[in-house]
Amino acid sequence: LQETLVQEGLGGAKQNREPVFFTIGSIDSFERKLQTLRDSLDLGDDVPPVTYTREGGFFSIFMSFAPTLLLIGFFALVMRNAAGGGASGGIFGITNSRAKKYTELNRVKITFKDVAGMAEAKQEVMEFVSFLRNPSRFTDLGAKIPKGAILLGPPGTGKTLLAKAVAGECKVPFYSISGSDFMEMFVGVGPARVRDLFSKARENRPCIVYIDEIDAIGKPRGKGGFFGGNDERENTLNQLLIELDGFNVLSDVVVLASTNVGVDNLDKALMRPGRFDRQIMVDLPNIQEREEIFHVHLRPVKMAHDSASFIAKKLAQQTPGFSGADIANVCNEGALIAARRDAKEVTLVDFEAAVDRVIGGLEKKTRVLRPEEKRVVAFHEAGHAITSWFLQHCHPLVKVSIIPRGSAALGYAQYLPSEKKIRTVDELMDTICMALGGRAAERLTFNHLSTGAQDDLQRVTRMAYAQVTKYGFSEKLLNLAFPEQGNSSEGLTRRLYSDSTALVVD
């Protein structure tokens, strides 16, 4: 800079000289150097004029605008998700129904052939498919297509499986949703989703709507909830009642629902005819139905071809009270046990070991009992076995085991209980004697008692009180029943009898 100023000479600003170009970094630094030279050369105001021009490449220009572009992109992404463009539907799509639609393109592969047992329930559900496939067969006679049915029963009995079979068999659109999908933290979302679901159903009628675990929104109104939490569920239920049977008639749309709770735990307005015309009970299978279910779940299991029918019949006898889910678990556990011992086929021994695991729990190989403890457990279980063997009304004995299983059981005796619905006084008394046979064996053999009879004593106490307070078997309180009222799980029980009657009961 100094050399240039000397070459230009004084008065450069007054002469028409060719401009000289410099590349500088900082303008402030250049100004300071220029002022220093001006003072050292004593130029005063006679300094050539300086013009600044900013030049740069595309990358430097882009980097200067990068923060602004990133901020704009972030807000655009947020607004896109809020408008429903994201995977969750966004805040503006929160009122959309979460129901999954099944058509011919994504039809469920399960059919009624895959549903074994529960013949009556299957027949009832199959009628709904017939209603929608050929409605004129019924309407020509003046009949109306039922609006809906609710499947009731214990867990694992096949209610959802029946719904899947309906989805696989019907030739009309099928909507599936859970009762909890209607509920959200925002007020008004539940009723809006109900409206959206049935709006889609009307657009695609005839169709079937299936609501799983309807008790999430179908419990009686006016019970539970604080600070508006209960109002949202009740508003959702009110909207569902209107959609099922309100001014806007729901025609050619069949509504199926399922729940594990009883009818008493659902709102009466929901269960009345016109909304759910039919209540289909899906109960635990009997011995014939269990054999059919075993045949279904034994199909993929590799075993001798001539043994499949024998194993299914044998296991059906050994598994009273098992649900369809329990039976499927037994078949799978049997195959796993056979695989652990590197067997080529699954045998009856593997399935019997699976039944033991399902009933008694996992075998505790790490739980080591002392010899005296093993002896007490052995005599205790033998006492149960001998007592049940000689008593007339006890269930047939199948097996006695002193192998520790589960979290607390040090041994168990397996019986084949009958599937009778009615029991007599003699049968109950023999059951009580059988339960106390283990403690009697300990007293006779060791002349002392142990804590191993805790579960037996609890069961005996419940059965003894039930004979007096529920079944009216006592001569002093004959033909009277005093069931406890209230929620026993929370301790909110109250007696329907006086203290003097309680003394008689005791």
Short mmCIF file of C-alpha atoms in Angstrom, two decimals:
data_model
loop_
_atom_site.label_atom_id
_atom_site.label_comp_id
_atom_site.label_asym_id
_atom_site.label_seq_id
_atom_site.Cartn_x
_atom_site.Cartn_y
_atom_site.Cartn_z
CA LEU A 1 0.00 0.00 0.00
CA GLN A 2 2.87 2.40 0.85
CA GLU A 3 4.68 1.61 -2.42
CA THR A 4 1.54 2.27 -4.41
CA LEU A 5 0.94 5.61 -2.76
CA VAL A 6 4.55 6.69 -3.41
CA GLN A 7 4.31 5.69 -7.09
CA GLU A 8 1.02 7.52 -7.49
CA GLY A 9 2.49 10.57 -5.85
CA LEU A 10 0.78 13.35 -4.09
CA GLY A 11 -2.48 14.62 -5.46
CA GLY A 12 -3.46 11.22 -6.77
CA ALA A 13 -7.03 12.01 -6.00
CA LYS A 14 -6.96 15.01 -8.40
CA GLN A 15 -5.42 13.19 -11.33
CA ASN A 16 -7.22 10.80 -13.66
CA ARG A 17 -5.10 7.78 -12.88
CA GLU A 18 -5.97 4.14 -13.63
CA PRO A 19 -7.44 2.47 -10.54
CA VAL A 20 -5.37 -0.01 -8.56
CA PHE A 21 -7.09 -3.10 -7.09
CA PHE A 22 -6.26 -4.70 -3.75
CA THR A 23 -7.57 -7.84 -2.05
CA ILE A 24 -7.98 -7.23 1.64
CA GLY A 25 -9.30 -9.26 4.52
CA SER A 26 -10.76 -6.94 7.12
CA ILE A 27 -11.98 -3.45 6.28
CA ASP A 28 -11.24 -2.21 9.80
CA SER A 29 -7.64 -3.41 9.61
CA PHE A 30 -7.20 -1.77 6.19
CA GLU A 31 -8.62 1.54 7.47
CA ARG A 32 -6.17 1.54 10.40
CA LYS A 33 -3.20 0.93 8.10
CA LEU A 34 -4.38 3.63 5.74
CA GLN A 35 -4.63 6.15 8.54
CA THR A 36 -1.13 5.23 9.77
CA LEU A 37 0.36 5.81 6.29
CA ARG A 38 -1.54 9.04 5.91
CA ASP A 39 0.00 10.33 9.12
CA SER A 40 3.52 9.08 8.36
CA LEU A 41 3.57 10.56 4.81
CA ASP A 42 1.81 13.72 5.90
CA LEU A 43 -0.74 13.46 3.11
CA GLY A 44 -3.52 15.21 4.90
CA ASP A 45 -6.71 15.05 2.83
CA ASP A 46 -4.78 14.51 -0.42
CA VAL A 47 -5.40 10.73 -0.49
CA PRO A 48 -6.61 8.68 -3.44
CA PRO A 49 -10.28 7.65 -3.03
CA VAL A 50 -10.93 4.09 -1.86
CA THR A 51 -13.92 2.04 -3.07
CA TYR A 52 -14.79 -1.30 -1.43
CA THR A 53 -16.31 -4.17 -3.39
CA ARG A 54 -17.35 -7.42 -1.68
CA GLU A 55 -16.83 -10.54 -3.82
CA GLY A 56 -17.27 -14.24 -2.96
CA GLY A 57 -18.28 -17.70 -4.34
CA PHE A 58 -21.64 -19.50 -4.23
CA PHE A 59 -20.65 -21.59 -1.20
CA SER A 60 -19.88 -18.57 0.91
CA ILE A 61 -23.21 -16.98 -0.08
CA PHE A 62 -25.08 -20.24 0.77
CA MET A 63 -23.35 -20.53 4.14
CA SER A 64 -24.39 -17.01 5.01
CA PHE A 65 -28.07 -17.96 4.45
CA ALA A 66 -27.80 -21.52 5.90
CA PRO A 67 -29.12 -20.70 9.42
CA THR A 68 -32.17 -18.99 7.97
CA LEU A 69 -32.88 -21.89 5.59
CA LEU A 70 -32.55 -24.44 8.39
CA LEU A 71 -34.98 -22.50 10.56
CA ILE A 72 -37.52 -22.26 7.74
CA GLY A 73 -37.18 -26.00 7.02
CA PHE A 74 -37.72 -26.89 10.67
CA PHE A 75 -40.95 -24.90 10.87
CA ALA A 76 -42.15 -26.39 7.58
CA LEU A 77 -41.57 -29.94 8.93
CA VAL A 78 -43.43 -29.14 12.13
CA MET A 79 -46.40 -27.73 10.26
CA ARG A 80 -46.44 -30.72 7.90
CA ASN A 81 -46.67 -33.17 10.80
CA ALA A 82 -49.28 -31.02 12.51
CA ALA A 83 -51.39 -31.06 9.36
CA GLY A 84 -51.39 -34.86 9.25
CA GLY A 85 -48.54 -35.52 6.87
CA GLY A 86 -46.48 -37.45 9.44
CA ALA A 87 -46.77 -41.09 10.40
CA SER A 88 -48.84 -40.31 13.50
CA GLY A 89 -51.41 -38.21 11.70
CA GLY A 90 -50.43 -35.00 13.45
CA ILE A 91 -52.45 -32.84 15.76
CA PHE A 92 -54.94 -31.93 13.03
CA GLY A 93 -55.47 -35.64 12.27
CA ILE A 94 -55.86 -36.75 15.88
CA THR A 95 -59.62 -37.12 15.50
CA ASN A 96 -59.23 -39.61 12.64
CA SER A 97 -60.25 -43.16 13.44
CA ARG A 98 -57.45 -45.67 14.11
CA ALA A 99 -59.48 -48.57 12.72
CA LYS A 100 -57.66 -50.93 10.35
CA LYS A 101 -59.60 -51.75 7.19
CA TYR A 102 -59.50 -55.23 5.66
CA THR A 103 -60.68 -55.79 2.09
CA GLU A 104 -60.09 -58.39 -0.61
CA LEU A 105 -56.58 -57.03 -1.11
CA ASN A 106 -55.41 -57.55 2.49
CA ARG A 107 -57.85 -60.23 3.59
CA VAL A 108 -57.11 -62.10 6.84
CA LYS A 109 -55.98 -65.68 6.18
CA ILE A 110 -57.87 -67.22 9.12
CA THR A 111 -61.21 -68.87 8.30
CA PHE A 112 -63.87 -70.74 10.25
CA LYS A 113 -62.04 -74.00 9.53
CA ASP A 114 -59.24 -72.78 11.80
CA VAL A 115 -61.70 -72.25 14.68
CA ALA A 116 -62.26 -75.47 16.62
CA GLY A 117 -64.77 -76.00 19.37
CA MET A 118 -67.34 -73.35 20.45
CA ALA A 119 -69.80 -74.65 17.85
CA GLU A 120 -72.72 -72.54 19.10
CA ALA A 121 -70.75 -69.30 19.14
CA LYS A 122 -69.31 -70.01 15.69
CA GLN A 123 -72.79 -70.69 14.32
CA GLU A 124 -74.08 -67.40 15.71
CA VAL A 125 -71.20 -65.43 14.22
CA MET A 126 -71.46 -67.19 10.85
CA GLU A 127 -75.04 -65.97 10.58
CA PHE A 128 -73.84 -62.37 10.48
CA VAL A 129 -71.69 -63.21 7.47
CA SER A 130 -74.74 -64.78 5.83
CA PHE A 131 -76.80 -61.67 6.57
CA LEU A 132 -74.40 -59.46 4.64
CA ARG A 133 -73.74 -61.92 1.79
CA ASN A 134 -77.41 -62.68 1.06
CA PRO A 135 -79.66 -60.23 2.93
CA SER A 136 -82.70 -60.88 0.73
CA ARG A 137 -82.95 -64.38 2.18
CA PHE A 138 -83.98 -62.83 5.49
CA THR A 139 -85.58 -59.52 4.47
CA ASP A 140 -88.02 -61.24 2.10
CA LEU A 141 -89.60 -62.86 5.16
CA GLY A 142 -89.82 -59.54 6.98
CA ALA A 143 -86.79 -60.09 9.18
CA LYS A 144 -84.36 -57.33 10.02
CA ILE A 145 -80.62 -57.81 9.98
CA PRO A 146 -79.28 -57.75 13.58
CA LYS A 147 -77.27 -54.62 14.26
CA GLY A 148 -74.62 -56.22 16.38
CA ALA A 149 -73.42 -58.94 18.74
CA ILE A 150 -71.05 -58.95 21.68
CA LEU A 151 -68.77 -61.87 22.50
CA LEU A 152 -68.46 -62.58 26.22
CA GLY A 153 -66.18 -65.05 27.94
CA PRO A 154 -62.99 -65.67 29.91
CA PRO A 155 -59.59 -64.68 28.45
CA GLY A 156 -58.09 -67.03 25.88
CA THR A 157 -61.32 -68.70 24.79
CA GLY A 158 -61.14 -67.48 21.19
CA LYS A 159 -63.24 -64.33 20.96
CA THR A 160 -60.69 -62.42 18.89
CA LEU A 161 -60.04 -65.56 16.84
CA LEU A 162 -63.73 -65.66 15.93
CA ALA A 163 -63.53 -62.04 14.81
CA LYS A 164 -60.48 -62.83 12.67
CA ALA A 165 -62.39 -65.71 11.07
CA VAL A 166 -65.24 -63.34 10.26
CA ALA A 167 -62.73 -60.95 8.66
CA GLY A 168 -61.34 -63.83 6.60
CA GLU A 169 -64.70 -65.21 5.51
CA CYS A 170 -66.78 -62.13 4.78
CA LYS A 171 -66.70 -60.60 1.33
CA VAL A 172 -67.36 -57.08 2.61
CA PRO A 173 -65.04 -54.49 4.19
CA PHE A 174 -64.04 -55.25 7.77
CA TYR A 175 -62.96 -52.57 10.26
CA SER A 176 -61.03 -53.62 13.38
CA ILE A 177 -60.29 -51.33 16.31
CA SER A 178 -59.67 -51.58 20.06
CA GLY A 179 -61.78 -49.81 22.65
CA SER A 180 -58.72 -48.03 24.04
CA ASP A 181 -57.98 -46.51 20.61
CA PHE A 182 -60.87 -44.11 21.10
CA MET A 183 -59.36 -42.62 24.24
CA GLU A 184 -56.81 -39.80 24.12
CA MET A 185 -55.51 -37.15 26.48
CA PHE A 186 -57.36 -34.44 24.55
CA VAL A 187 -61.01 -33.76 25.37
CA GLY A 188 -63.43 -34.58 22.56
CA VAL A 189 -61.11 -36.89 20.65
CA GLY A 190 -63.00 -40.07 21.59
CA PRO A 191 -66.42 -39.01 20.25
CA ALA A 192 -64.78 -37.56 17.14
CA ARG A 193 -63.05 -40.89 16.41
CA VAL A 194 -66.33 -42.75 16.88
CA ARG A 195 -68.03 -40.44 14.39
CA ASP A 196 -65.18 -40.83 11.91
CA LEU A 197 -65.25 -44.64 12.22
CA PHE A 198 -68.95 -44.98 11.53
CA SER A 199 -68.79 -42.35 8.79
CA LYS A 200 -66.26 -44.53 6.96
CA ALA A 201 -68.41 -47.60 7.64
CA ARG A 202 -71.46 -45.97 6.05
CA GLU A 203 -69.44 -45.01 3.00
CA ASN A 204 -68.36 -48.65 2.51
CA ARG A 205 -71.51 -50.48 3.53
CA PRO A 206 -72.34 -53.28 3.74
CA CYS A 207 -69.46 -53.84 6.15
CA ILE A 208 -68.55 -55.17 9.59
CA VAL A 209 -67.07 -53.14 12.46
CA TYR A 210 -65.27 -55.05 15.22
CA ILE A 211 -64.44 -53.35 18.56
CA ASP A 212 -62.09 -55.39 20.73
CA GLU A 213 -62.11 -54.89 24.54
CA ILE A 214 -65.16 -52.68 24.41
CA ASP A 215 -65.19 -52.46 28.21
CA ALA A 216 -62.53 -49.72 27.90
CA ILE A 217 -65.36 -47.32 26.95
CA GLY A 218 -68.47 -49.39 27.75
CA LYS A 219 -68.47 -49.44 31.55
CA PRO A 220 -71.54 -48.08 33.37
CA ARG A 221 -71.81 -44.31 33.33
CA GLY A 222 -71.63 -42.31 36.52
CA LYS A 223 -69.02 -44.51 38.24
CA GLY A 224 -65.37 -43.62 38.84
CA GLY A 225 -63.19 -40.84 37.51
CA PHE A 226 -62.47 -37.35 38.84
CA PHE A 227 -61.94 -33.86 37.43
CA GLY A 228 -63.45 -34.65 34.05
CA GLY A 229 -61.49 -37.84 33.35
CA ASN A 230 -64.66 -39.87 33.51
CA ASP A 231 -66.59 -37.41 31.32
CA GLU A 232 -64.38 -38.12 28.31
CA ARG A 233 -65.07 -41.85 28.52
CA GLU A 234 -68.78 -41.23 29.05
CA ASN A 235 -68.94 -38.84 26.09
CA THR A 236 -67.28 -41.49 23.94
CA LEU A 237 -69.82 -44.06 25.10
CA ASN A 238 -72.70 -41.64 24.47
CA GLN A 239 -71.49 -41.07 20.91
CA LEU A 240 -71.18 -44.83 20.37
CA LEU A 241 -74.75 -45.35 21.58
CA ILE A 242 -76.01 -42.72 19.15
CA GLU A 243 -74.12 -44.22 16.23
CA LEU A 244 -75.42 -47.71 17.00
CA ASP A 245 -79.07 -46.72 17.34
CA GLY A 246 -79.88 -43.05 16.99
CA PHE A 247 -81.67 -40.78 14.55
CA ASN A 248 -79.14 -41.62 11.87
CA VAL A 249 -80.12 -45.23 11.27
CA LEU A 250 -77.12 -47.53 10.84
CA SER A 251 -78.18 -49.93 8.08
CA ASP A 252 -76.10 -52.68 6.45
CA VAL A 253 -73.38 -52.16 9.09
CA VAL A 254 -72.94 -55.00 11.59
CA VAL A 255 -71.04 -54.20 14.79
CA LEU A 256 -69.20 -56.99 16.64
CA ALA A 257 -67.53 -56.48 20.00
CA SER A 258 -65.74 -58.60 22.58
CA THR A 259 -64.86 -58.29 26.25
CA ASN A 260 -63.64 -60.38 29.18
CA VAL A 261 -65.88 -58.72 31.77
CA GLY A 262 -69.44 -59.75 32.52
CA VAL A 263 -72.62 -58.12 31.32
CA ASP A 264 -73.12 -56.49 34.73
CA ASN A 265 -69.91 -54.50 34.22
CA LEU A 266 -71.16 -52.91 30.98
CA ASP A 267 -73.62 -50.06 30.56
CA LYS A 268 -77.22 -51.26 30.28
CA ALA A 269 -77.96 -48.90 27.41
CA LEU A 270 -75.14 -50.47 25.44
CA MET A 271 -76.42 -54.01 25.95
CA ARG A 272 -80.06 -53.45 25.08
CA PRO A 273 -81.61 -54.93 21.89
CA GLY A 274 -81.25 -52.56 18.97
CA ARG A 275 -77.60 -51.96 19.70
CA PHE A 276 -76.16 -55.35 20.56
CA ASP A 277 -79.04 -57.68 19.77
CA ARG A 278 -77.14 -60.81 20.66
CA GLN A 279 -74.91 -61.75 23.57
CA ILE A 280 -72.75 -64.69 22.50
CA MET A 281 -71.10 -66.57 25.35
CA VAL A 282 -67.70 -68.05 24.48
CA ASP A 283 -67.03 -70.32 27.45
CA LEU A 284 -64.19 -72.68 28.30
CA PRO A 285 -64.22 -75.76 26.04
CA ASN A 286 -65.48 -79.15 27.18
CA ILE A 287 -63.59 -82.39 26.59
CA GLN A 288 -64.85 -82.86 23.02
CA GLU A 289 -64.06 -79.28 22.10
CA ARG A 290 -60.61 -79.53 23.69
CA GLU A 291 -59.88 -82.56 21.52
CA GLU A 292 -60.86 -80.59 18.41
CA ILE A 293 -58.66 -77.69 19.48
CA PHE A 294 -55.73 -80.03 20.08
CA HIS A 295 -56.15 -81.42 16.55
CA VAL A 296 -55.88 -77.88 15.15
CA HIS A 297 -52.74 -76.96 17.12
CA LEU A 298 -51.08 -80.35 16.57
CA ARG A 299 -51.17 -80.01 12.77
CA PRO A 300 -47.79 -78.23 12.42
CA VAL A 301 -46.16 -80.38 15.13
CA LYS A 302 -44.00 -83.19 13.79
CA MET A 303 -44.94 -86.54 15.33
CA ALA A 304 -45.98 -90.04 14.33
CA HIS A 305 -49.03 -89.92 12.08
CA ASP A 306 -50.88 -92.68 13.93
CA SER A 307 -50.34 -91.00 17.32
CA ALA A 308 -51.96 -87.61 16.60
CA SER A 309 -55.52 -88.73 17.40
CA PHE A 310 -54.41 -90.69 20.48
CA ILE A 311 -52.38 -87.77 21.84
CA ALA A 312 -55.20 -85.28 21.21
CA LYS A 313 -57.71 -87.48 23.05
CA LYS A 314 -55.32 -88.18 25.92
CA LEU A 315 -54.38 -84.54 26.41
CA ALA A 316 -58.02 -83.44 26.23
CA GLN A 317 -58.73 -85.66 29.23
CA GLN A 318 -55.79 -84.28 31.21
CA THR A 319 -56.53 -80.59 30.66
CA PRO A 320 -59.95 -79.76 32.16
CA GLY A 321 -60.51 -76.05 32.49
CA PHE A 322 -57.93 -75.18 29.82
CA SER A 323 -58.77 -72.45 27.34
CA GLY A 324 -57.82 -72.44 23.68
CA ALA A 325 -54.80 -70.24 24.44
CA ASP A 326 -53.66 -72.70 27.13
CA ILE A 327 -53.97 -75.60 24.69
CA ALA A 328 -51.92 -73.74 22.09
CA ASN A 329 -49.30 -73.09 24.75
CA VAL A 330 -49.18 -76.80 25.69
CA CYS A 331 -48.60 -77.84 22.07
CA ASN A 332 -45.85 -75.28 21.62
CA GLU A 333 -44.16 -76.17 24.93
CA GLY A 334 -44.25 -79.87 24.01
CA ALA A 335 -42.44 -79.16 20.74
CA LEU A 336 -39.86 -77.02 22.57
CA ILE A 337 -39.22 -79.75 25.15
CA ALA A 338 -38.68 -82.31 22.37
CA ALA A 339 -36.30 -79.92 20.60
CA ARG A 340 -34.21 -79.51 23.77
CA ARG A 341 -33.50 -83.24 23.85
CA ASP A 342 -32.76 -83.31 20.08
CA ALA A 343 -35.69 -85.62 19.30
CA LYS A 344 -36.89 -86.27 15.77
CA GLU A 345 -40.55 -86.39 16.79
CA VAL A 346 -42.68 -85.04 19.61
CA THR A 347 -44.12 -87.76 21.83
CA LEU A 348 -46.82 -87.97 24.49
CA VAL A 349 -44.17 -87.70 27.22
CA ASP A 350 -43.17 -84.27 25.92
CA PHE A 351 -46.75 -83.03 25.94
CA GLU A 352 -47.33 -84.38 29.46
CA ALA A 353 -44.24 -82.50 30.62
CA ALA A 354 -45.68 -79.41 28.94
CA VAL A 355 -48.97 -79.87 30.84
CA ASP A 356 -47.01 -80.07 34.10
CA ARG A 357 -45.20 -76.87 33.24
CA VAL A 358 -48.43 -75.03 32.41
CA ILE A 359 -50.22 -76.25 35.56
CA GLY A 360 -47.42 -76.19 38.13
CA GLY A 361 -45.00 -73.73 36.59
CA LEU A 362 -41.37 -73.99 35.59
CA GLU A 363 -39.34 -76.69 37.30
CA LYS A 364 -36.96 -75.12 39.82
CA LYS A 365 -33.76 -77.11 39.42
CA THR A 366 -31.78 -74.59 41.44
CA ARG A 367 -34.08 -74.89 44.47
CA VAL A 368 -32.33 -77.47 46.64
CA LEU A 369 -34.34 -79.04 49.47
CA ARG A 370 -32.77 -80.67 52.44
CA PRO A 371 -33.49 -84.40 52.92
CA GLU A 372 -35.86 -83.79 55.83
CA GLU A 373 -37.79 -81.23 53.75
CA LYS A 374 -38.10 -83.65 50.85
CA ARG A 375 -39.44 -86.26 53.25
CA VAL A 376 -42.09 -83.88 54.62
CA VAL A 377 -43.18 -82.86 51.10
CA ALA A 378 -43.32 -86.50 50.00
CA PHE A 379 -45.55 -87.58 52.89
CA HIS A 380 -47.71 -84.47 52.49
CA GLU A 381 -48.43 -85.15 48.82
CA ALA A 382 -48.87 -88.87 49.54
CA GLY A 383 -51.50 -87.93 52.11
CA HIS A 384 -53.47 -86.08 49.41
CA ALA A 385 -53.14 -89.03 47.06
CA ILE A 386 -54.19 -91.73 49.56
CA THR A 387 -57.14 -89.70 50.83
CA SER A 388 -58.47 -89.00 47.34
CA TRP A 389 -57.97 -92.65 46.39
CA PHE A 390 -60.28 -93.98 49.11
CA LEU A 391 -62.91 -91.21 49.18
CA GLN A 392 -65.88 -91.90 46.93
CA HIS A 393 -66.57 -88.41 45.59
CA CYS A 394 -63.00 -87.19 45.04
CA HIS A 395 -61.65 -86.59 41.57
CA PRO A 396 -59.51 -89.35 39.98
CA LEU A 397 -55.82 -89.04 40.75
CA VAL A 398 -53.44 -88.70 37.79
CA LYS A 399 -50.02 -87.84 39.16
CA VAL A 400 -48.16 -86.88 42.32
CA SER A 401 -44.97 -84.83 42.08
CA ILE A 402 -42.53 -83.57 44.71
CA ILE A 403 -40.46 -81.58 42.22
CA PRO A 404 -40.50 -77.87 43.17
CA ARG A 405 -42.28 -75.79 40.55
CA GLY A 406 -43.32 -72.20 40.21
CA SER A 407 -42.67 -69.58 42.83
CA ALA A 408 -43.89 -71.43 45.92
CA ALA A 409 -45.12 -74.95 45.13
CA LEU A 410 -42.82 -77.64 46.54
CA GLY A 411 -45.00 -80.39 45.12
CA TYR A 412 -48.49 -81.01 43.81
CA ALA A 413 -51.03 -83.72 43.08
CA GLN A 414 -52.82 -83.63 39.74
CA TYR A 415 -56.42 -84.79 39.41
CA LEU A 416 -58.99 -85.06 36.67
CA PRO A 417 -61.89 -82.92 37.91
CA SER A 418 -65.26 -83.62 36.41
CA GLU A 419 -66.98 -80.95 34.37
CA LYS A 420 -70.15 -81.06 36.43
CA LYS A 421 -71.87 -77.75 37.06
CA ILE A 422 -73.65 -78.94 40.22
CA ARG A 423 -71.93 -80.38 43.29
CA THR A 424 -73.49 -82.02 46.34
CA VAL A 425 -72.67 -81.69 50.04
CA ASP A 426 -70.90 -85.06 50.06
CA GLU A 427 -68.67 -84.02 47.16
CA LEU A 428 -67.67 -80.79 48.89
CA MET A 429 -66.96 -82.58 52.18
CA ASP A 430 -64.82 -85.19 50.43
CA THR A 431 -62.89 -82.40 48.71
CA ILE A 432 -62.25 -80.78 52.09
CA CYS A 433 -61.04 -84.10 53.50
CA MET A 434 -58.74 -84.61 50.53
CA ALA A 435 -57.27 -81.11 51.01
CA LEU A 436 -56.60 -81.84 54.69
CA GLY A 437 -55.09 -85.26 53.91
CA GLY A 438 -51.62 -83.76 53.51
CA ARG A 439 -51.63 -82.19 56.99
CA ALA A 440 -53.07 -85.40 58.49
CA ALA A 441 -50.22 -87.39 56.95
CA GLU A 442 -47.67 -85.01 58.48
CA ARG A 443 -49.29 -85.32 61.93
CA LEU A 444 -49.42 -89.15 61.76
CA THR A 445 -45.88 -89.58 60.42
CA PHE A 446 -43.85 -86.85 62.13
CA ASN A 447 -46.18 -85.87 64.98
CA HIS A 448 -45.77 -82.19 64.12
CA LEU A 449 -47.17 -79.64 61.67
CA SER A 450 -45.47 -77.49 59.03
CA THR A 451 -46.30 -74.46 56.91
CA GLY A 452 -46.62 -76.58 53.78
CA ALA A 453 -50.42 -76.78 54.18
CA GLN A 454 -50.99 -73.02 53.89
CA ASP A 455 -52.69 -73.13 50.49
CA ASP A 456 -54.76 -76.16 51.53
CA LEU A 457 -56.04 -74.39 54.63
CA GLN A 458 -57.02 -71.28 52.67
CA ARG A 459 -58.93 -73.36 50.14
CA VAL A 460 -60.66 -75.38 52.87
CA THR A 461 -61.69 -72.22 54.74
CA ARG A 462 -63.23 -70.67 51.62
CA MET A 463 -65.12 -73.88 50.84
CA ALA A 464 -66.41 -74.22 54.41
CA TYR A 465 -67.68 -70.64 54.56
CA ALA A 466 -69.21 -70.97 51.08
CA GLN A 467 -71.29 -73.95 52.24
CA VAL A 468 -72.83 -71.82 54.98
CA THR A 469 -73.03 -68.32 53.44
CA LYS A 470 -73.65 -69.09 49.75
CA TYR A 471 -75.09 -72.58 49.32
CA GLY A 472 -77.32 -72.83 52.41
CA PHE A 473 -76.01 -76.25 53.50
CA SER A 474 -76.05 -75.49 57.25
CA GLU A 475 -78.93 -76.84 59.31
CA LYS A 476 -78.97 -73.67 61.44
CA LEU A 477 -79.09 -71.35 58.39
CA LEU A 478 -80.88 -73.64 55.98
CA ASN A 479 -82.03 -72.13 52.68
CA LEU A 480 -80.34 -68.80 53.38
CA ALA A 481 -77.49 -67.15 51.47
CA PHE A 482 -75.36 -64.23 52.62
CA PRO A 483 -72.96 -63.34 49.80
CA GLU A 484 -70.57 -60.47 50.41
CA GLN A 485 -71.34 -57.26 48.58
CA GLY A 486 -68.73 -54.81 47.31
CA ASN A 487 -65.23 -54.93 45.90
CA SER A 488 -63.42 -57.58 47.91
CA SER A 489 -60.08 -56.81 46.18
CA GLU A 490 -60.06 -53.34 47.77
CA GLY A 491 -61.49 -54.43 51.12
CA LEU A 492 -64.80 -52.62 50.50
CA THR A 493 -67.00 -55.49 51.67
CA ARG A 494 -70.03 -55.35 53.91
CA ARG A 495 -72.09 -58.08 55.47
CA LEU A 496 -75.80 -58.44 54.90
CA TYR A 497 -76.34 -60.00 58.34
CA SER A 498 -75.94 -59.12 61.99
CA ASP A 499 -73.22 -59.99 64.47
CA SER A 500 -75.31 -62.73 66.01
CA THR A 501 -75.74 -64.34 62.59
CA ALA A 502 -71.99 -64.00 62.02
CA LEU A 503 -71.43 -66.01 65.19
CA VAL A 504 -73.71 -68.72 63.85
CA VAL A 505 -71.83 -68.69 60.54
CA ASP A 506 -68.48 -69.08 62.33
#
